[in-house]
PDB file of C-alpha atoms in Angstrom:
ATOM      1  CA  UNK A   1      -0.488 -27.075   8.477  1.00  0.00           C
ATOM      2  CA  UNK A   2      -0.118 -23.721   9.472  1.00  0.00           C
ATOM      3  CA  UNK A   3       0.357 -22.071  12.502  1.00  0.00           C
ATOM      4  CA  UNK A   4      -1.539 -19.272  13.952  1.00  0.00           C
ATOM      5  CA  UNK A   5      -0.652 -16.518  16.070  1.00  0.00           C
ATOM      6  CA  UNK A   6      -3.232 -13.883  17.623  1.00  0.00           C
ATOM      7  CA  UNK A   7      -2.271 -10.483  18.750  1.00  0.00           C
ATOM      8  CA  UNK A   8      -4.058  -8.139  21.048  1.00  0.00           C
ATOM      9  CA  UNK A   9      -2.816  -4.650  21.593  1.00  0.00           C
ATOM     10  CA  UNK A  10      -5.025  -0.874  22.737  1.00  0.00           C
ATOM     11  CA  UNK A  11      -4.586   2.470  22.517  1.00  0.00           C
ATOM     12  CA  UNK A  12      -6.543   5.283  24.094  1.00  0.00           C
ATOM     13  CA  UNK A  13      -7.516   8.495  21.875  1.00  0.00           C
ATOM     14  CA  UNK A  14      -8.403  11.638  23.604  1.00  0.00           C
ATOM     15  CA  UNK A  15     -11.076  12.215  21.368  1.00  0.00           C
ATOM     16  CA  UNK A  16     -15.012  11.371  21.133  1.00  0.00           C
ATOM     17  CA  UNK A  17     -15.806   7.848  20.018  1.00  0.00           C
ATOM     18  CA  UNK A  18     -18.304   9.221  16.926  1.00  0.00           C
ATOM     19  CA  UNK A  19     -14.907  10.490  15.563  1.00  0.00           C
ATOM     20  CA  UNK A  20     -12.784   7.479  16.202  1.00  0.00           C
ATOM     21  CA  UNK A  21     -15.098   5.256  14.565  1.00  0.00           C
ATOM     22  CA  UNK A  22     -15.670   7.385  11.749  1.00  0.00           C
ATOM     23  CA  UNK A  23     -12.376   7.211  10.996  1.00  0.00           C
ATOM     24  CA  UNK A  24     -11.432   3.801  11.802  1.00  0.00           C
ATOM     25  CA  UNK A  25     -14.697   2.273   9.786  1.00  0.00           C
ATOM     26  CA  UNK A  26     -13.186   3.615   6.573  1.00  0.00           C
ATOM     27  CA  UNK A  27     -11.338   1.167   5.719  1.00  0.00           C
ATOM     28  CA  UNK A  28      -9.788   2.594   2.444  1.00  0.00           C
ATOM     29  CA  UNK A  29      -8.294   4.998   4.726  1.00  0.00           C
ATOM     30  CA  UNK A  30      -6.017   2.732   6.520  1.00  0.00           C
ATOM     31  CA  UNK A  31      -3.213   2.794   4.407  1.00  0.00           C
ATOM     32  CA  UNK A  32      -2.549   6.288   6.310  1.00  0.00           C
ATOM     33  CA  UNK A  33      -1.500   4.819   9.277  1.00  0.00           C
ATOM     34  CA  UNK A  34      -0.857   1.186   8.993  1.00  0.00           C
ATOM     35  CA  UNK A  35       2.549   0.892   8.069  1.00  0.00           C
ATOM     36  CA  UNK A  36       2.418  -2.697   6.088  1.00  0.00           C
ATOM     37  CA  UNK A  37      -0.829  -1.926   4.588  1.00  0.00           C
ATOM     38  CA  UNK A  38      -0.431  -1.005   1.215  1.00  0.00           C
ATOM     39  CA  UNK A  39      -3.940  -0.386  -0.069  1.00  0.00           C
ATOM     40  CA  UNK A  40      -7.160  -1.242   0.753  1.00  0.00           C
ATOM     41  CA  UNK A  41     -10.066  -1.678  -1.486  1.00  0.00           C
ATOM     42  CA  UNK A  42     -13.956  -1.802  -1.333  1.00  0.00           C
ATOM     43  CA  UNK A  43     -15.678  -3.014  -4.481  1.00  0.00           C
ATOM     44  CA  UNK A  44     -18.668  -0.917  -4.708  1.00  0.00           C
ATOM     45  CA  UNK A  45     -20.836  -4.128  -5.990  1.00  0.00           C
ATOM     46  CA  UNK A  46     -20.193  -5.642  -2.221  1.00  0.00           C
ATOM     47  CA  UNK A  47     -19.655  -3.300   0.439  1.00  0.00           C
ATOM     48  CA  UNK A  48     -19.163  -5.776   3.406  1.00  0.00           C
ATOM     49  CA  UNK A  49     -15.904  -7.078   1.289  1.00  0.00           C
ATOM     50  CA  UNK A  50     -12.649  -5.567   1.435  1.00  0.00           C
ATOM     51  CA  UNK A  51      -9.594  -6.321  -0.896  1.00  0.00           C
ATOM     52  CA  UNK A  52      -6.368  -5.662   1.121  1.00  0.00           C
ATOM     53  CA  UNK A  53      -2.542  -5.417  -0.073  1.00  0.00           C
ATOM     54  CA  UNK A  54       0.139  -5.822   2.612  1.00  0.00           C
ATOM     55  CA  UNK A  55       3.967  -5.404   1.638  1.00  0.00           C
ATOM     56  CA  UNK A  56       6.901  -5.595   4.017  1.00  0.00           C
ATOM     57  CA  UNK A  57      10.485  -6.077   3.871  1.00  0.00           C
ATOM     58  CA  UNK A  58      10.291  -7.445  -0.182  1.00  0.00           C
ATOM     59  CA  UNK A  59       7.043  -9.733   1.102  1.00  0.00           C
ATOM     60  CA  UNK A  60       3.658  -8.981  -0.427  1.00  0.00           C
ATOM     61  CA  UNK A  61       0.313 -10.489   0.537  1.00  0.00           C
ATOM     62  CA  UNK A  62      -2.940  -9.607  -0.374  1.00  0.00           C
ATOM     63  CA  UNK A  63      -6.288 -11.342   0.790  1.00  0.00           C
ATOM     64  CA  UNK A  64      -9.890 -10.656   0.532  1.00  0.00           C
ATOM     65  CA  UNK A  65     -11.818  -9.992   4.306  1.00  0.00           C
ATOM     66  CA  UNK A  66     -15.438 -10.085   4.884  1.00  0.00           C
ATOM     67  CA  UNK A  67     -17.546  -7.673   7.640  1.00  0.00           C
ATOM     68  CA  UNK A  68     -18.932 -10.730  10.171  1.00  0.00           C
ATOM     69  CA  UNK A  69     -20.304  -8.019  12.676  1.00  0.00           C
ATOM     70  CA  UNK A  70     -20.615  -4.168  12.650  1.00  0.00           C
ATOM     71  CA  UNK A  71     -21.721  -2.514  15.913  1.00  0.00           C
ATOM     72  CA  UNK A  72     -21.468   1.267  15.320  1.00  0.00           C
ATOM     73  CA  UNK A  73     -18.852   2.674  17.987  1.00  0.00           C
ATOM     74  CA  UNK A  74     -18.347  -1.152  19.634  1.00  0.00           C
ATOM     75  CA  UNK A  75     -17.118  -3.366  17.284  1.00  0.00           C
ATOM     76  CA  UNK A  76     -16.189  -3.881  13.636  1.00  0.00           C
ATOM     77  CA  UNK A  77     -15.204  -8.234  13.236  1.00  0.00           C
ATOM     78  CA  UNK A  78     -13.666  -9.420   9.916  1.00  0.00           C
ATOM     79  CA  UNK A  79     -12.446 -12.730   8.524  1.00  0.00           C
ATOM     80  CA  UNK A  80     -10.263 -13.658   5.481  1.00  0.00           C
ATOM     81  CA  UNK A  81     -12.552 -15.029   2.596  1.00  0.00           C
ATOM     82  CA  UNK A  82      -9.281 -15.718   0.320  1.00  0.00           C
ATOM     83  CA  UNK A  83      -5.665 -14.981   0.320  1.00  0.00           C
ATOM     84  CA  UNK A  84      -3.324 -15.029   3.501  1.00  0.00           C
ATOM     85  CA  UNK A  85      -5.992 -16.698   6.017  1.00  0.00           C
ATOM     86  CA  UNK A  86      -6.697 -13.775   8.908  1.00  0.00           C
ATOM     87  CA  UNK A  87      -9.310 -13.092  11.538  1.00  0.00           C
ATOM     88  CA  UNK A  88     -10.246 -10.334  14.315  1.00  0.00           C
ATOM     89  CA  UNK A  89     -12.181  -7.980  15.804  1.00  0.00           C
ATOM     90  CA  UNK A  90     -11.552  -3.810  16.440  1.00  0.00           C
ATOM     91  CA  UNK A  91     -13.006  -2.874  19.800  1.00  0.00           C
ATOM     92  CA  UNK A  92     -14.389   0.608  20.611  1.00  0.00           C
ATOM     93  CA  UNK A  93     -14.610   1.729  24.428  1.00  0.00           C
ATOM     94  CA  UNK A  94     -16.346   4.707  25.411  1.00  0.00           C
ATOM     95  CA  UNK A  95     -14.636   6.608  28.159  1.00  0.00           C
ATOM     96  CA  UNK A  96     -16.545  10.035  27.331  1.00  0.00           C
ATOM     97  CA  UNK A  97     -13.419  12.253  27.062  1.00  0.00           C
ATOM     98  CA  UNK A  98     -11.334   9.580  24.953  1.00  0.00           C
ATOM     99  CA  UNK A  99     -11.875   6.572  23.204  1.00  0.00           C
ATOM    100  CA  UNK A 100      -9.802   2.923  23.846  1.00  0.00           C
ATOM    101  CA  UNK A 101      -9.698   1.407  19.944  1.00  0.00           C
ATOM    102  CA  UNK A 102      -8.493  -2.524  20.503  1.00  0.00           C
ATOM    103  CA  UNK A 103      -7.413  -4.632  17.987  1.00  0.00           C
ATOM    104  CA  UNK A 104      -7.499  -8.272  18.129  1.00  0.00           C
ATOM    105  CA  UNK A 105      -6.011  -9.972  15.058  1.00  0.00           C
ATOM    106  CA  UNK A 106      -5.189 -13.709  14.532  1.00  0.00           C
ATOM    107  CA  UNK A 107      -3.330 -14.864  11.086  1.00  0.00           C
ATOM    108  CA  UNK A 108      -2.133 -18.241   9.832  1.00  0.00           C
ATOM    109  CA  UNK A 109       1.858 -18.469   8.976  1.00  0.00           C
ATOM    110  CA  UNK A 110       2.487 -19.842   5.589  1.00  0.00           C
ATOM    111  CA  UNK A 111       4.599 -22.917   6.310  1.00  0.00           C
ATOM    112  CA  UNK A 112       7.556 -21.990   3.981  1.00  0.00           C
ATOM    113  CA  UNK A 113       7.612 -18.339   6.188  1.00  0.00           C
ATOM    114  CA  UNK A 114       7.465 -20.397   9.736  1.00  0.00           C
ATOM    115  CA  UNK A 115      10.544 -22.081   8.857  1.00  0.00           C
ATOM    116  CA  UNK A 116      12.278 -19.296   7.636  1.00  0.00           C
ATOM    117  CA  UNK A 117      11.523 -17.367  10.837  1.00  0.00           C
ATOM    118  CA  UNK A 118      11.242 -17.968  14.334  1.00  0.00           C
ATOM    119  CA  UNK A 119       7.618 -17.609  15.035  1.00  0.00           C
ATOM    120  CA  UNK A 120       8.277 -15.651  18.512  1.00  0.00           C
ATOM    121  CA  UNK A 121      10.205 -13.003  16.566  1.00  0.00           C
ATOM    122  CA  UNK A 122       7.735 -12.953  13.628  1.00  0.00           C
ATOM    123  CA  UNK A 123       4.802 -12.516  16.521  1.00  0.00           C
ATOM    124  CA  UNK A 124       6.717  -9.629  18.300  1.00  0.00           C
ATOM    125  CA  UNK A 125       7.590  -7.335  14.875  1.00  0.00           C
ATOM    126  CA  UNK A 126       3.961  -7.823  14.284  1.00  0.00           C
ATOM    127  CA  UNK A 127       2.665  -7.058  17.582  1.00  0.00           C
ATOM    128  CA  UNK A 128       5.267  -4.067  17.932  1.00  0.00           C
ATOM    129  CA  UNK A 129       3.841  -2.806  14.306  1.00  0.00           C
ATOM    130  CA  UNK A 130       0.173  -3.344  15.516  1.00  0.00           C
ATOM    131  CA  UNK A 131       0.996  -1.475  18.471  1.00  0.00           C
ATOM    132  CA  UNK A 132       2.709   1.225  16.360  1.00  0.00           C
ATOM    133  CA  UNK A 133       0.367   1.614  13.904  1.00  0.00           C
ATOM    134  CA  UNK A 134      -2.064   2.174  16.908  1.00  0.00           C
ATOM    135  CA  UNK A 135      -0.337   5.049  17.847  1.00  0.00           C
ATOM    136  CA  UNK A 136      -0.158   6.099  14.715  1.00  0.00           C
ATOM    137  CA  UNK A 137      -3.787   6.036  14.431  1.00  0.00           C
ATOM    138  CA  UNK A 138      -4.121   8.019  17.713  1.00  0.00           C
ATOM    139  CA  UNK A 139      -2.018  11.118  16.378  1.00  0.00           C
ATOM    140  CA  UNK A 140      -4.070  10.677  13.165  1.00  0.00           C
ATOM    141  CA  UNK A 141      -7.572  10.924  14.505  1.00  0.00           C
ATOM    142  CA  UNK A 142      -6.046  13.733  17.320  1.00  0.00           C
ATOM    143  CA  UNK A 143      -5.188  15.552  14.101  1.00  0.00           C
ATOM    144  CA  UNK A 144      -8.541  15.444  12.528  1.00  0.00           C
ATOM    145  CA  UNK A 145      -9.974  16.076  16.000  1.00  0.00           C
ATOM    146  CA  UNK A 146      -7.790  19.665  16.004  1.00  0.00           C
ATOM    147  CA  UNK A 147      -8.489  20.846  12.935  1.00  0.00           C
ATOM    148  CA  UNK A 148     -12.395  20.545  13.191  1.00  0.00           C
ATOM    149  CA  UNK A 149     -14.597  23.366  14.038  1.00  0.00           C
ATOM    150  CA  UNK A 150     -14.672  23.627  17.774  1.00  0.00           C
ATOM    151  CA  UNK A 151     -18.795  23.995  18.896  1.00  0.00           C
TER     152      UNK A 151
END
């Protein structure tokens, strides 16, 4: 059996939440600010699948995730189909000036990992890198946001 271990972390984006979900919906762009995230692919037979690569420290998963809910500029919910077993959920919040994106992610340990690591430190360099990638995310769509026309 595996274990699972679920991580919740937010960031707020000082920019309109038409913009933050445009850019956090395409999914093949995510490689640009998710660190582990190698690639992520969208056959174009089967949009609401995604094929995803993930590589860190000399470790390399990949799994296949399918859309369970899409509610433009509230919520986008996925689940692992096949490959390293994963769930969640990205949250949009509307705060008219700025946007609060939160992520929600759950994933199963392979056993051989879990007792190679402690599964508190494992949680916390994946919640940190969540929480990083967050930001990362933030100075990403604050980018984009500058470099638009201004109306």
């Amino acid at each position: 059996m595996a274990d699972w271990l679920e991580h919740s972390v937010q960031v707020e984006v000082e920019a309109p939440i038409d913009l933050v979900w445009s850019l956090w919906s395409d999914l093949e762009q995510m490689p640009r600010w998710m660190k582990w995230i190698d690639s992520v692919k969208i056959p174009p037979d089967n949009p609401e699948i995604s094929i995803w690569k993930l590589n860190t420290g000399g470790l390399e998963f990949s799994w296949k995730s399918r859309i369970l809910k899409v509610i433009p500029n509230q919520i986008i919910q996925w689940e692992s189909v096949d490959g390293l077993p994963n769930q969640g959920a990205i949250r949009f919040y509307d705060r008219q000036d700025s946007s609060i994106v939160k992520m929600t992610v759950s994933y199963a340990i392979p056993g051989i990992i879990g007792k190679i690591m402690d599964n508190l430190f494992l949680g916390r360099a994946v919640e940190s890198t969540i929480q990083a990638d967050l930001e990362r995310f933030r100075q990403y769509a604050l980018n984009i946001k500058a470099n638009q026309p201004q109306s």
